[in-house]
PDB file of C-alpha atoms and ligand atoms in Angstrom:
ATOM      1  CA  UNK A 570     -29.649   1.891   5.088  1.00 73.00           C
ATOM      2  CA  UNK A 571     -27.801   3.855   2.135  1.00 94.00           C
ATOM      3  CA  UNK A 572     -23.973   2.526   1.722  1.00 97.00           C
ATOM      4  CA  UNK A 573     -21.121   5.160   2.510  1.00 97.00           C
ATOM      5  CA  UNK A 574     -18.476   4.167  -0.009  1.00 98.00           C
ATOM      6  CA  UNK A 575     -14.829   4.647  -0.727  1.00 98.00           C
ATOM      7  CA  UNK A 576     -13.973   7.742  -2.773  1.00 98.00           C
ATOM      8  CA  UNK A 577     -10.055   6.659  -2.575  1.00 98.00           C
ATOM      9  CA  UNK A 578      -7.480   4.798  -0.370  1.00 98.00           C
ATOM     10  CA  UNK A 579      -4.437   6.668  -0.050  1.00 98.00           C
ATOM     11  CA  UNK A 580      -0.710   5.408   0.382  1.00 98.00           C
ATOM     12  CA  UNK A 581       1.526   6.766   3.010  1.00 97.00           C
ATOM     13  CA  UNK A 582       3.845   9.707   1.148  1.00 95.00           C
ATOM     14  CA  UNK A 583       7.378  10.057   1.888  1.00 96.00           C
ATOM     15  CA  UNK A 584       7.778  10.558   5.405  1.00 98.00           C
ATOM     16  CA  UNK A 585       9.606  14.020   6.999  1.00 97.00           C
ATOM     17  CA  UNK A 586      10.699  15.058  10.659  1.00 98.00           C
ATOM     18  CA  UNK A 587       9.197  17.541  13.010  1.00 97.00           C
ATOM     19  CA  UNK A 588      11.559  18.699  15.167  1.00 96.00           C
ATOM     20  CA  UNK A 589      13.810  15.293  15.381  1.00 97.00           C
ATOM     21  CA  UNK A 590      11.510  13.282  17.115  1.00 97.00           C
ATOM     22  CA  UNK A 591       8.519  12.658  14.912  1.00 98.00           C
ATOM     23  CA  UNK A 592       8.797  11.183  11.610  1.00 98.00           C
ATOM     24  CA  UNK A 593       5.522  11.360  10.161  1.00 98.00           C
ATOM     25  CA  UNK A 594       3.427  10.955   6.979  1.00 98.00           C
ATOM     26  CA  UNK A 595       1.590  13.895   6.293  1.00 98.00           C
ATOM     27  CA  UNK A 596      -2.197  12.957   4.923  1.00 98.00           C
ATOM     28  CA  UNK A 597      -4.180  16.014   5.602  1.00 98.00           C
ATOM     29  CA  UNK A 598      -3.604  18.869   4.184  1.00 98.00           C
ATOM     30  CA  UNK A 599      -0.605  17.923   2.104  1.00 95.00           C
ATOM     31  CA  UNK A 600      -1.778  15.137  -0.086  1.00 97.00           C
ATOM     32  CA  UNK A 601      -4.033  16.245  -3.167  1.00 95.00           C
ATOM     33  CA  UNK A 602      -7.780  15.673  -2.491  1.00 96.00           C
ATOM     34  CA  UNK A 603      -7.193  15.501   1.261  1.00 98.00           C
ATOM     35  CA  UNK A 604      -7.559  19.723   2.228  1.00 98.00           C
ATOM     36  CA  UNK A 605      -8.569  21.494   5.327  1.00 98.00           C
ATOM     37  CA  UNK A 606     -11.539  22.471   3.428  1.00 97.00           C
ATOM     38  CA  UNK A 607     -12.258  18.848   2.001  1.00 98.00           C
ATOM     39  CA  UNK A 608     -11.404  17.270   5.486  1.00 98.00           C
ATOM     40  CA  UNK A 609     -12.916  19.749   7.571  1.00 98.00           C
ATOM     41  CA  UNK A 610     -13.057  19.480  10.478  1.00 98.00           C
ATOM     42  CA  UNK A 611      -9.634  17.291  10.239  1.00 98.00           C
ATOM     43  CA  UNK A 612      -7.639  19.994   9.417  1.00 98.00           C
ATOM     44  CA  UNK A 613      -4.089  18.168   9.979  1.00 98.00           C
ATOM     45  CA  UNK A 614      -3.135  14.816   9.890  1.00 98.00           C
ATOM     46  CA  UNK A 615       0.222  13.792  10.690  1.00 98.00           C
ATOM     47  CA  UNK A 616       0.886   9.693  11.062  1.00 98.00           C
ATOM     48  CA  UNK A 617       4.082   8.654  12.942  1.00 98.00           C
ATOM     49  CA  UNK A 618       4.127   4.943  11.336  1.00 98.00           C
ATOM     50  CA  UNK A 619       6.059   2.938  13.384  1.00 98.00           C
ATOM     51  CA  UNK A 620       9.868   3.741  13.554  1.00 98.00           C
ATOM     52  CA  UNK A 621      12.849   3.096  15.746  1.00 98.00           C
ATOM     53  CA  UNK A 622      14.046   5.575  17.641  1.00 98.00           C
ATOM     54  CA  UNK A 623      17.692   4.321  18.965  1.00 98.00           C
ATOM     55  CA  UNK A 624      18.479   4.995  23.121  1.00 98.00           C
ATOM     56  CA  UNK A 625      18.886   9.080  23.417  1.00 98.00           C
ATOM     57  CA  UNK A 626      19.679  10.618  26.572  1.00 97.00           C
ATOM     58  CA  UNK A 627      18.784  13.941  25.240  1.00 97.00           C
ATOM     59  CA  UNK A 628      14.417  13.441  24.291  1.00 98.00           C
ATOM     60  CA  UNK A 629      13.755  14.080  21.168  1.00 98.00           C
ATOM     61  CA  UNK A 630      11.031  16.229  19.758  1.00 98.00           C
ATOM     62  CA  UNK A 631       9.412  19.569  18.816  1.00 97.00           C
ATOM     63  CA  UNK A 632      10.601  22.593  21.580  1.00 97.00           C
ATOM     64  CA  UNK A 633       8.385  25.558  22.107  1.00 96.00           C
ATOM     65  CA  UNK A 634       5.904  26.301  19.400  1.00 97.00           C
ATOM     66  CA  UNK A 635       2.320  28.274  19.488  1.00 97.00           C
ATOM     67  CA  UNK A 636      -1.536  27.075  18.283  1.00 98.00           C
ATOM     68  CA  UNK A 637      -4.051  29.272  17.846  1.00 98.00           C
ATOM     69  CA  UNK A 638      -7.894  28.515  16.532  1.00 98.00           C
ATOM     70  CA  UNK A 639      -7.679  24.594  16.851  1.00 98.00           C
ATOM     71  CA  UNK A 640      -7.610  21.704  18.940  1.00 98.00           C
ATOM     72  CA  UNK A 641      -4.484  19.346  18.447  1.00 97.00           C
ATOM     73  CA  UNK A 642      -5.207  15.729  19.286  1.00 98.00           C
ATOM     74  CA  UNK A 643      -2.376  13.398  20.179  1.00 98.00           C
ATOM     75  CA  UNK A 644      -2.969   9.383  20.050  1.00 98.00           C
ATOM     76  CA  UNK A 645       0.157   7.207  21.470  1.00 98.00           C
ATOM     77  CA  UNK A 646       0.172   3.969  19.668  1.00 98.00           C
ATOM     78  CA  UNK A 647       3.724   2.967  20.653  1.00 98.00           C
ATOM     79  CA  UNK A 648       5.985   4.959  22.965  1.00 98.00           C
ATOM     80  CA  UNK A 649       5.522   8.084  25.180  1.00 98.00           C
ATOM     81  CA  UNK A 650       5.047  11.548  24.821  1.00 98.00           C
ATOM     82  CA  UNK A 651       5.683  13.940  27.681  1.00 97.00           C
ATOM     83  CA  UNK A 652       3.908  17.737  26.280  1.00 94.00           C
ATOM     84  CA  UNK A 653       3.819  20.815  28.228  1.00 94.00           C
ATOM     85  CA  UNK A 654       1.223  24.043  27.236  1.00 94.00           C
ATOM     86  CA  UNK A 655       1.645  27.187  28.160  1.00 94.00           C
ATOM     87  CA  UNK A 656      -2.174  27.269  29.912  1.00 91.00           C
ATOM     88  CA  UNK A 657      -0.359  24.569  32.833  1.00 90.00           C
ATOM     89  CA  UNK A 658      -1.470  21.342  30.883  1.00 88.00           C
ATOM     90  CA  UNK A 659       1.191  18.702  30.659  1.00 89.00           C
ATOM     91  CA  UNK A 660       1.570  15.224  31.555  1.00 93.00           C
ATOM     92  CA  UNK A 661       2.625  11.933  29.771  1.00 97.00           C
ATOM     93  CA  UNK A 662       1.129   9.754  26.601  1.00 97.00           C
ATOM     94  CA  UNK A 663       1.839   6.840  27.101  1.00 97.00           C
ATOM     95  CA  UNK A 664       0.766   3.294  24.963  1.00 98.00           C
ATOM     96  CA  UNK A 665      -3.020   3.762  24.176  1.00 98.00           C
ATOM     97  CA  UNK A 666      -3.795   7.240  25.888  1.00 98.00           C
ATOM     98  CA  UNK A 667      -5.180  10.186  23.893  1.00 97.00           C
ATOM     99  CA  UNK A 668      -4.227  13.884  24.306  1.00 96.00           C
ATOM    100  CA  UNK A 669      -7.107  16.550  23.488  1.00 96.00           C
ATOM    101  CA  UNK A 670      -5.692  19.789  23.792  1.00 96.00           C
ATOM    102  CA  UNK A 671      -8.337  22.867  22.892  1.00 97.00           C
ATOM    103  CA  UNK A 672      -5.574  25.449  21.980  1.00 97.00           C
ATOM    104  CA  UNK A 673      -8.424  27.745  20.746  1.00 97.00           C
ATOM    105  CA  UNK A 674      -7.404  31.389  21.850  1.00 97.00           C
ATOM    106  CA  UNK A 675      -3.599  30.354  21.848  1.00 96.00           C
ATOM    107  CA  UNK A 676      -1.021  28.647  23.605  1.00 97.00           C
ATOM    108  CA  UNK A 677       2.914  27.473  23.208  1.00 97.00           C
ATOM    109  CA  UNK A 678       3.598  23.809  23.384  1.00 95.00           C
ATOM    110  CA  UNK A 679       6.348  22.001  23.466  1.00 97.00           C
ATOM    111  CA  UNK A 680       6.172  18.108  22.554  1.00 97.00           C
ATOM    112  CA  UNK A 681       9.374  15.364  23.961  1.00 98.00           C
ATOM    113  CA  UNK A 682       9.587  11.397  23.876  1.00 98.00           C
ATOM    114  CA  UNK A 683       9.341  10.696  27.351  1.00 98.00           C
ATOM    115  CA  UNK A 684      12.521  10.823  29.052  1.00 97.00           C
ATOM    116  CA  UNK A 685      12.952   7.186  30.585  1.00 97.00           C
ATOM    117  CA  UNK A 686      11.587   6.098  27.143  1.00 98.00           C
ATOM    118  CA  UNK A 687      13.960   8.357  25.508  1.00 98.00           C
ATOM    119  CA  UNK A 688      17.117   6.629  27.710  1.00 98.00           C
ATOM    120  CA  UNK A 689      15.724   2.861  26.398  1.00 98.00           C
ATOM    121  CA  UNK A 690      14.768   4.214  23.177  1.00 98.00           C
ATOM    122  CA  UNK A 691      12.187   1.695  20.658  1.00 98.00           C
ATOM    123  CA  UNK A 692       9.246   1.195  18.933  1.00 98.00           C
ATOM    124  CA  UNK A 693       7.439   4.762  18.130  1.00 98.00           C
ATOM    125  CA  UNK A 694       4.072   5.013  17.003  1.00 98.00           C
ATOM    126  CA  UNK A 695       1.474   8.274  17.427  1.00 98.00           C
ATOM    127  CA  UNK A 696      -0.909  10.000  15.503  1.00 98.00           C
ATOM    128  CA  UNK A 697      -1.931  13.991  15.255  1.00 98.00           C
ATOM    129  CA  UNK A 698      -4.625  14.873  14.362  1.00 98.00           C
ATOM    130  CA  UNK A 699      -5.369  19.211  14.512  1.00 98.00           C
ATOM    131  CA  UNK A 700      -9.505  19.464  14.820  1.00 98.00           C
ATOM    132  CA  UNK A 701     -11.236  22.569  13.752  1.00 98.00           C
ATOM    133  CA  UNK A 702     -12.854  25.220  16.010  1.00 98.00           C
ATOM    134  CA  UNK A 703     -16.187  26.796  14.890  1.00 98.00           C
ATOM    135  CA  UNK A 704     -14.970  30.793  14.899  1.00 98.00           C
ATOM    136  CA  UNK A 705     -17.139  31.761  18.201  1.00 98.00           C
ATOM    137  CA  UNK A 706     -14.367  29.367  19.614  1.00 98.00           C
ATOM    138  CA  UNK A 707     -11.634  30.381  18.468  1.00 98.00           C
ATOM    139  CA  UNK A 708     -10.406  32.544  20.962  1.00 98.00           C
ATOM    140  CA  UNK A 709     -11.786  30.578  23.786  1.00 97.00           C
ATOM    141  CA  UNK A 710      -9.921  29.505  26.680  1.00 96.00           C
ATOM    142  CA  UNK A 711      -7.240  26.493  26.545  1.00 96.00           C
ATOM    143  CA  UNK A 712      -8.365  23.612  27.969  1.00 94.00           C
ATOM    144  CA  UNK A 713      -6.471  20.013  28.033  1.00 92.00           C
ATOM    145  CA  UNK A 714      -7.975  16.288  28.597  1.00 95.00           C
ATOM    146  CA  UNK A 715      -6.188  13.915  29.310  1.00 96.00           C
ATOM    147  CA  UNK A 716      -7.430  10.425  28.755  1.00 97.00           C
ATOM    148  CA  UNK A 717      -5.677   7.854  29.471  1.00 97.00           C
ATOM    149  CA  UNK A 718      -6.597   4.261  28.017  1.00 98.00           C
ATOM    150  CA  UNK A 719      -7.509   2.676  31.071  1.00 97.00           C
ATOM    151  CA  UNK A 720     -10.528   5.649  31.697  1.00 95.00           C
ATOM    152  CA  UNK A 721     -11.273   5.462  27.926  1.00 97.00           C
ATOM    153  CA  UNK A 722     -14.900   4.511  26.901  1.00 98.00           C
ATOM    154  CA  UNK A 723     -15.037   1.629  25.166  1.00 98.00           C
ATOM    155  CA  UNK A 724     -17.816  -0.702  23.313  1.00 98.00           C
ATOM    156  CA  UNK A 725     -16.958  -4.678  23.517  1.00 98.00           C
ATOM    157  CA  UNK A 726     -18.113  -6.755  19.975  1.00 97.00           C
ATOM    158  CA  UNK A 727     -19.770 -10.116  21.004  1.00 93.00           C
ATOM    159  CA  UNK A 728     -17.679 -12.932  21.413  1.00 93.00           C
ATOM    160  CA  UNK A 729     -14.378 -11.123  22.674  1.00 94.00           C
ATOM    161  CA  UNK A 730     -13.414 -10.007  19.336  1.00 97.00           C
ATOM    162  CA  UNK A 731     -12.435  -6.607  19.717  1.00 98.00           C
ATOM    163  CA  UNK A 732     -13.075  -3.610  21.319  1.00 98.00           C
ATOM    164  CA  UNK A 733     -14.334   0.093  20.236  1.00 98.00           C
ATOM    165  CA  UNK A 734     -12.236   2.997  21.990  1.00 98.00           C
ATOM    166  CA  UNK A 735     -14.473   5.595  21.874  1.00 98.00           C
ATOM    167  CA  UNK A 736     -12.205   8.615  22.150  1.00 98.00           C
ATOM    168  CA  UNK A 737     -14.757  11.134  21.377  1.00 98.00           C
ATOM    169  CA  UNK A 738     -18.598  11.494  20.189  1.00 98.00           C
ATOM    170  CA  UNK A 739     -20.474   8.318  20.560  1.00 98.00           C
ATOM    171  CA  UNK A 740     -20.692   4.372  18.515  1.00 98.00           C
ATOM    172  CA  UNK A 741     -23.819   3.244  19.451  1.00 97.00           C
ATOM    173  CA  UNK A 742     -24.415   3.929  22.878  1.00 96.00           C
ATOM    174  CA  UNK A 743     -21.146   4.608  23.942  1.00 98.00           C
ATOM    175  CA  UNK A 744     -20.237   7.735  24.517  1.00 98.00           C
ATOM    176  CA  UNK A 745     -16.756   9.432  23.633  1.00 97.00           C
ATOM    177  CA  UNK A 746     -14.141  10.547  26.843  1.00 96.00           C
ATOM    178  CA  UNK A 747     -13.333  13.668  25.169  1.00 98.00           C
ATOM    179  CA  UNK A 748     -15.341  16.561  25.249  1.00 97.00           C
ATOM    180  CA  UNK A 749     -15.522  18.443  21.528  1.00 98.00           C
ATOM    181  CA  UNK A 750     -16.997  21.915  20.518  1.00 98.00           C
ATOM    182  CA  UNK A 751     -19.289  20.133  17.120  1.00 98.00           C
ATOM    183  CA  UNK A 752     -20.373  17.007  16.281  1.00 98.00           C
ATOM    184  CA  UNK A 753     -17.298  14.510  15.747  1.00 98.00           C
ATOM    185  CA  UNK A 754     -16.290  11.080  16.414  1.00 98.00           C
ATOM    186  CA  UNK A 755     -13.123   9.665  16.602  1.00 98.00           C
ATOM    187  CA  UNK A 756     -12.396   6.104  17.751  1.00 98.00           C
ATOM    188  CA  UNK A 757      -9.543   3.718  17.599  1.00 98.00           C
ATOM    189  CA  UNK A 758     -11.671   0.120  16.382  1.00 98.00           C
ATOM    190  CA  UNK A 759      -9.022  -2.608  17.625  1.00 98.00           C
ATOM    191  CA  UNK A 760     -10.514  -5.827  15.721  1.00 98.00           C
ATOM    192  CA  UNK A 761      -9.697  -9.411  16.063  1.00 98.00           C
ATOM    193  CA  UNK A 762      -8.741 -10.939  12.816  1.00 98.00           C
ATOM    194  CA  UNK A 763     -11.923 -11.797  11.334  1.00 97.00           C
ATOM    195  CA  UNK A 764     -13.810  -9.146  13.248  1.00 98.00           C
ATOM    196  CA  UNK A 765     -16.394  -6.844  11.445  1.00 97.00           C
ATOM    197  CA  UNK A 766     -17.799  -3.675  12.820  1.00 98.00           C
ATOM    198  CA  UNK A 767     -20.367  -1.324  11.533  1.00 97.00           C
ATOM    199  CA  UNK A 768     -20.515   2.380  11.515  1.00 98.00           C
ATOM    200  CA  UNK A 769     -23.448   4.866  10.469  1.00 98.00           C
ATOM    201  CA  UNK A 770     -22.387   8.477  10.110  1.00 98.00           C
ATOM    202  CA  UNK A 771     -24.836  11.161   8.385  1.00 98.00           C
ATOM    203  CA  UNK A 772     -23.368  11.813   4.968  1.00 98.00           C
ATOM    204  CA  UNK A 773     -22.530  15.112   4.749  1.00 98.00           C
ATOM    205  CA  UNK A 774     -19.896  13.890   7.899  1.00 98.00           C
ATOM    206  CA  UNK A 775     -16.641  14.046   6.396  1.00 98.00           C
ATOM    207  CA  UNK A 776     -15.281  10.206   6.734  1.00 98.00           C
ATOM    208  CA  UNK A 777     -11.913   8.874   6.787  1.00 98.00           C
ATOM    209  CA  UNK A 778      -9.871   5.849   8.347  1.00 98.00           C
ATOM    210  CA  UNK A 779      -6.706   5.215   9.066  1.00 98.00           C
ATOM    211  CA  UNK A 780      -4.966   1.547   9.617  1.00 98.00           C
ATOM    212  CA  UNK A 781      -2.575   1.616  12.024  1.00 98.00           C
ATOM    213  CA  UNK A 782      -2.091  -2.263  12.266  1.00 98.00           C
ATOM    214  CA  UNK A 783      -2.869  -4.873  10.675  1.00 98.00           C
ATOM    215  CA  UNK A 784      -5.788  -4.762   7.533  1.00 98.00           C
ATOM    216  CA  UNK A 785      -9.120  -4.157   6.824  1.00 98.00           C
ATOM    217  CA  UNK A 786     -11.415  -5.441   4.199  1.00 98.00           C
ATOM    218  CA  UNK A 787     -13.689  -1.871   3.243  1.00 97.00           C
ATOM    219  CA  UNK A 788     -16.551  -2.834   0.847  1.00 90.00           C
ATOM    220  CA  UNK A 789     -14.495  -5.957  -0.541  1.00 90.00           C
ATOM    221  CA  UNK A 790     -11.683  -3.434  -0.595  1.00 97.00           C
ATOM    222  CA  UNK A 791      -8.453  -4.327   0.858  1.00 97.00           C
ATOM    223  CA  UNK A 792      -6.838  -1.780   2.910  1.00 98.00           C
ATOM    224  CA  UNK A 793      -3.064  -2.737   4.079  1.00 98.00           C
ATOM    225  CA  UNK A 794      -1.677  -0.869   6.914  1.00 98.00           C
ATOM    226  CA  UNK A 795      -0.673   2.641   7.210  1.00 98.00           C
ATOM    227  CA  UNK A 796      -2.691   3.536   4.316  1.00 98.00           C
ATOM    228  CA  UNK A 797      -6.119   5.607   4.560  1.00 98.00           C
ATOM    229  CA  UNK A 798      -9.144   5.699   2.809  1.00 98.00           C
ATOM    230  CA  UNK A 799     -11.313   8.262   2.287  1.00 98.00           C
ATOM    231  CA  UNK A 800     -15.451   7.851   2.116  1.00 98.00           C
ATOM    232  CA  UNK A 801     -17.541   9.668  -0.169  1.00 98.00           C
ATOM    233  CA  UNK A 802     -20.451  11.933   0.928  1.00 98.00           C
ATOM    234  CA  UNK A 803     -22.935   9.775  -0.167  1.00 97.00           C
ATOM    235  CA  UNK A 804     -24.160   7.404   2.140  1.00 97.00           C
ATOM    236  CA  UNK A 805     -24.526   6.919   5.993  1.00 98.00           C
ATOM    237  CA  UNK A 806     -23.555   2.874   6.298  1.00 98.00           C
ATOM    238  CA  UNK A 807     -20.692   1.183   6.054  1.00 98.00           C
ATOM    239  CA  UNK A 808     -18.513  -1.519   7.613  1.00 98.00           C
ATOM    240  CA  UNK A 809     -15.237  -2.665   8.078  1.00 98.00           C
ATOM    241  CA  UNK A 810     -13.188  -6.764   8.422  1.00 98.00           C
ATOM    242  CA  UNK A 811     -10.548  -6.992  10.064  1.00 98.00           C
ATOM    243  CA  UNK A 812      -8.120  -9.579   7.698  1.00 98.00           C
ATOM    244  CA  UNK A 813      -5.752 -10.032  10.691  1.00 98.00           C
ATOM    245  CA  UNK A 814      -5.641  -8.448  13.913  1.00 98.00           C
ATOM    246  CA  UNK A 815      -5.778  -4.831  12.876  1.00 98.00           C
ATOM    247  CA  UNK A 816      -6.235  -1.493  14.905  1.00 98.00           C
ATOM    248  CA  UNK A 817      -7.995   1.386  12.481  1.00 98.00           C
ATOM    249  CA  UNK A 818      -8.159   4.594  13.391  1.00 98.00           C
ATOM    250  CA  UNK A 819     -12.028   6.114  12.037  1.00 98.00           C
ATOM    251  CA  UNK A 820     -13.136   9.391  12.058  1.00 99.00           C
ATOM    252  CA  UNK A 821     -15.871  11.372  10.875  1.00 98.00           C
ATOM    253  CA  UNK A 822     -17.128  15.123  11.842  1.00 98.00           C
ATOM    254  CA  UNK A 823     -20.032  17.494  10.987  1.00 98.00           C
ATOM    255  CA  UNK A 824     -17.748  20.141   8.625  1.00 98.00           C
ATOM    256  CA  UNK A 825     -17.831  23.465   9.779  1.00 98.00           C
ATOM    257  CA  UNK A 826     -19.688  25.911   7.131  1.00 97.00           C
ATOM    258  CA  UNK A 827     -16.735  28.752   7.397  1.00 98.00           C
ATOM    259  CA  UNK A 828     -13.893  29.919   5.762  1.00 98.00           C
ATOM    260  CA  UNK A 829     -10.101  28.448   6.253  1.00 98.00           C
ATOM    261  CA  UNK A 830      -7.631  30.558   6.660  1.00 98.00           C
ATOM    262  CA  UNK A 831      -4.289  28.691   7.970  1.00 98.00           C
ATOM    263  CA  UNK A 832      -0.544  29.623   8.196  1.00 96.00           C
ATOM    264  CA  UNK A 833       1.837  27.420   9.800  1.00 94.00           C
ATOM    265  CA  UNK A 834       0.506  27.117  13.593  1.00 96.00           C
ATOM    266  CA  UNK A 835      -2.665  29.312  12.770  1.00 98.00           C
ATOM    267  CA  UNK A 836      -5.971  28.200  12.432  1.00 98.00           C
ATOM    268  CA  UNK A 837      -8.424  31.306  11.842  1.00 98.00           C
ATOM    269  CA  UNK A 838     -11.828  31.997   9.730  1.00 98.00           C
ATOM    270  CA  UNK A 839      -9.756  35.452   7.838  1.00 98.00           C
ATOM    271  CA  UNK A 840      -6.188  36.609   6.636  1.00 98.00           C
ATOM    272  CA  UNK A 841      -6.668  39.494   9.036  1.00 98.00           C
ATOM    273  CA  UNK A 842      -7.312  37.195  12.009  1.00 98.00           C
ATOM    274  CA  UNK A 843      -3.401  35.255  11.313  1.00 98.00           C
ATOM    275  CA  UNK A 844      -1.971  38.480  10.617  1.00 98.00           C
ATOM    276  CA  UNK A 845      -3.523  39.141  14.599  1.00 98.00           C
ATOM    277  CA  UNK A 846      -2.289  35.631  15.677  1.00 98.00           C
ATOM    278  CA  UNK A 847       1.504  36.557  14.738  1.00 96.00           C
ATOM    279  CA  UNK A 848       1.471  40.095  16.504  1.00 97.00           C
ATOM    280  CA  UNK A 849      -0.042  38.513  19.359  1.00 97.00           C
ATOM    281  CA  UNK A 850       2.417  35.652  19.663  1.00 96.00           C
ATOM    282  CA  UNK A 851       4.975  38.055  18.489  1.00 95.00           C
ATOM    283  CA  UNK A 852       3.992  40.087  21.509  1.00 95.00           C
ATOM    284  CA  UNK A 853       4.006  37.367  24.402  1.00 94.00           C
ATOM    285  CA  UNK A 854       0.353  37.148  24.686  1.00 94.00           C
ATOM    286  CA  UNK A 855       0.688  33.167  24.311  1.00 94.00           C
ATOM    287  CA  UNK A 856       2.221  32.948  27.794  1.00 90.00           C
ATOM    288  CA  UNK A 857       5.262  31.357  28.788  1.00 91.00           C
ATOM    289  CA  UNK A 858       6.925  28.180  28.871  1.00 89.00           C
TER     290      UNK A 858
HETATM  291 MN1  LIG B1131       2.024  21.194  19.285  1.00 72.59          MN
END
């Protein structure tokens, strides 16, 4: 046992729109200390706290826009997402489902609050997360899972006092739903107040966690909601208390020992590789949608 311990809790920074339908808090890359490089392989973190979206006939959200050398990873919290990829992937987020799309050699997206949600409007809550791609996968295929919360993989604490939603690599001897190119693990730990739960990463694993309702107690450390904290590289064991009934968001992934070079929607290893991104997508080799 050798502790993993907090190298610094971050507060939520002023919030901005994409498109009009997701006002989010930008952690990673944006804030100070919290890089692609430093967060690898977390390269993007944007955090939709929760937010009212008045009754729209018209969805909102982000129209047609390319990835290339990435995976982006959408979690619904509160409301639905309907997303369309130029590869044929599509289909609806709704309240506790997870979208893994492996954009890797390119596709265009487009990103809506569902449209019968849209017409009710409410409560909006999601994360994105963009996850790194070693450079041999880079220009792989597209690929999309979708998981939805009711196929999700999950590990029950004792004593009905919370659940583990493993939404990719493994807690204990659960293994993730998603499928992921290097070692990561991402899991949504939905804790009864009270509630502990452990977690043992190797240390070089870039650590973070996210509350997304609720609070924690980290190391005697308390953690209100929306605000992240970020663990050192210098231990393997830590553990989290749940001070009410809380939902954290924890991840942790094996960095990937190769250059960053990003611009806007790009991902790549080298400046020459974006420069190819942009004449490719300027030259309709993304597809259509
Ligand atoms: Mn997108």
């Amino acid at each position: 046992m050798s502790t993993k311990n907090i190298q610094k809790i971050y507060s939520p920074v002023t919030p901005h729109f994409v498109g009009d339908g997701f006002r989010v808090h930008n952690f990673i890359p944006s804030i100070p200390g919290l890089d692609m490089q430093r967060m690898n392989p977390f390269l993007m973190l944007d955090y939709n706290a929760p937010y009212y979206f008045p009754p729209s006939a018209t969805p909102r959200g982000v129209d047609v826009h390319p990835h290339r050398g990435f995976e982006t990873v959408t979690i619904a919290y509160k409301g639905r997402v309907e997303h369309h990829d130029s590869s044929g992937g599509g289909g609806v987020i709704a309240e506790g489902d997870v979208q893994w799309m492996t954009a890797a050699s390119g596709v265009l997206h487009k990103e809506f609050h569902e449209q019968e949600w849209s017409k009710q409007g409410g409560d909006f809550q999601m994360v994105q997360l963009w996850v790194n791609l070693p450079a041999h996968n880079k220009m792989s295929a597209p690929k999309y899972q979708a998981i939805s919360n009711s196929n999700m993989n999950k590990f029950s604490l004792e004593q009905g006092l919370g659940t583990i939603e493993v939404i990719a690599g493994h807690y204990k001897d659960v293994v993730g739903s998603a499928t992921t190119y290097t070692p990561i693990h991402v899991y949504n730990a939905k804790l009864k107040k009270g509630a502990s739960a452990i977690f043992h990463f190797p240390s070089d694993y870039n650590t973070a966690l996210l509350v997304i309702e609720g609070s924690m107690l980290l190391q005697e450390q308390a953690i209100p909601a929306n605000h992240f904290a970020l663990m050192a590289n210098d231990g393997e064991d830590f553990s989290i208390t749940a001070t009410e009934d809380s939902i954290v968001l924890v991840l942790s992934g094996a960095p990937i020992p190769e250059p960053i070079a990003a611009y806007g929607p790009f991902v790549m290893n080298t400046k020459e590789e974006l420069v190819q991104a942009f004449e490719d997508f300027n030259a309709g080799k993304f597809g259509t949608l």
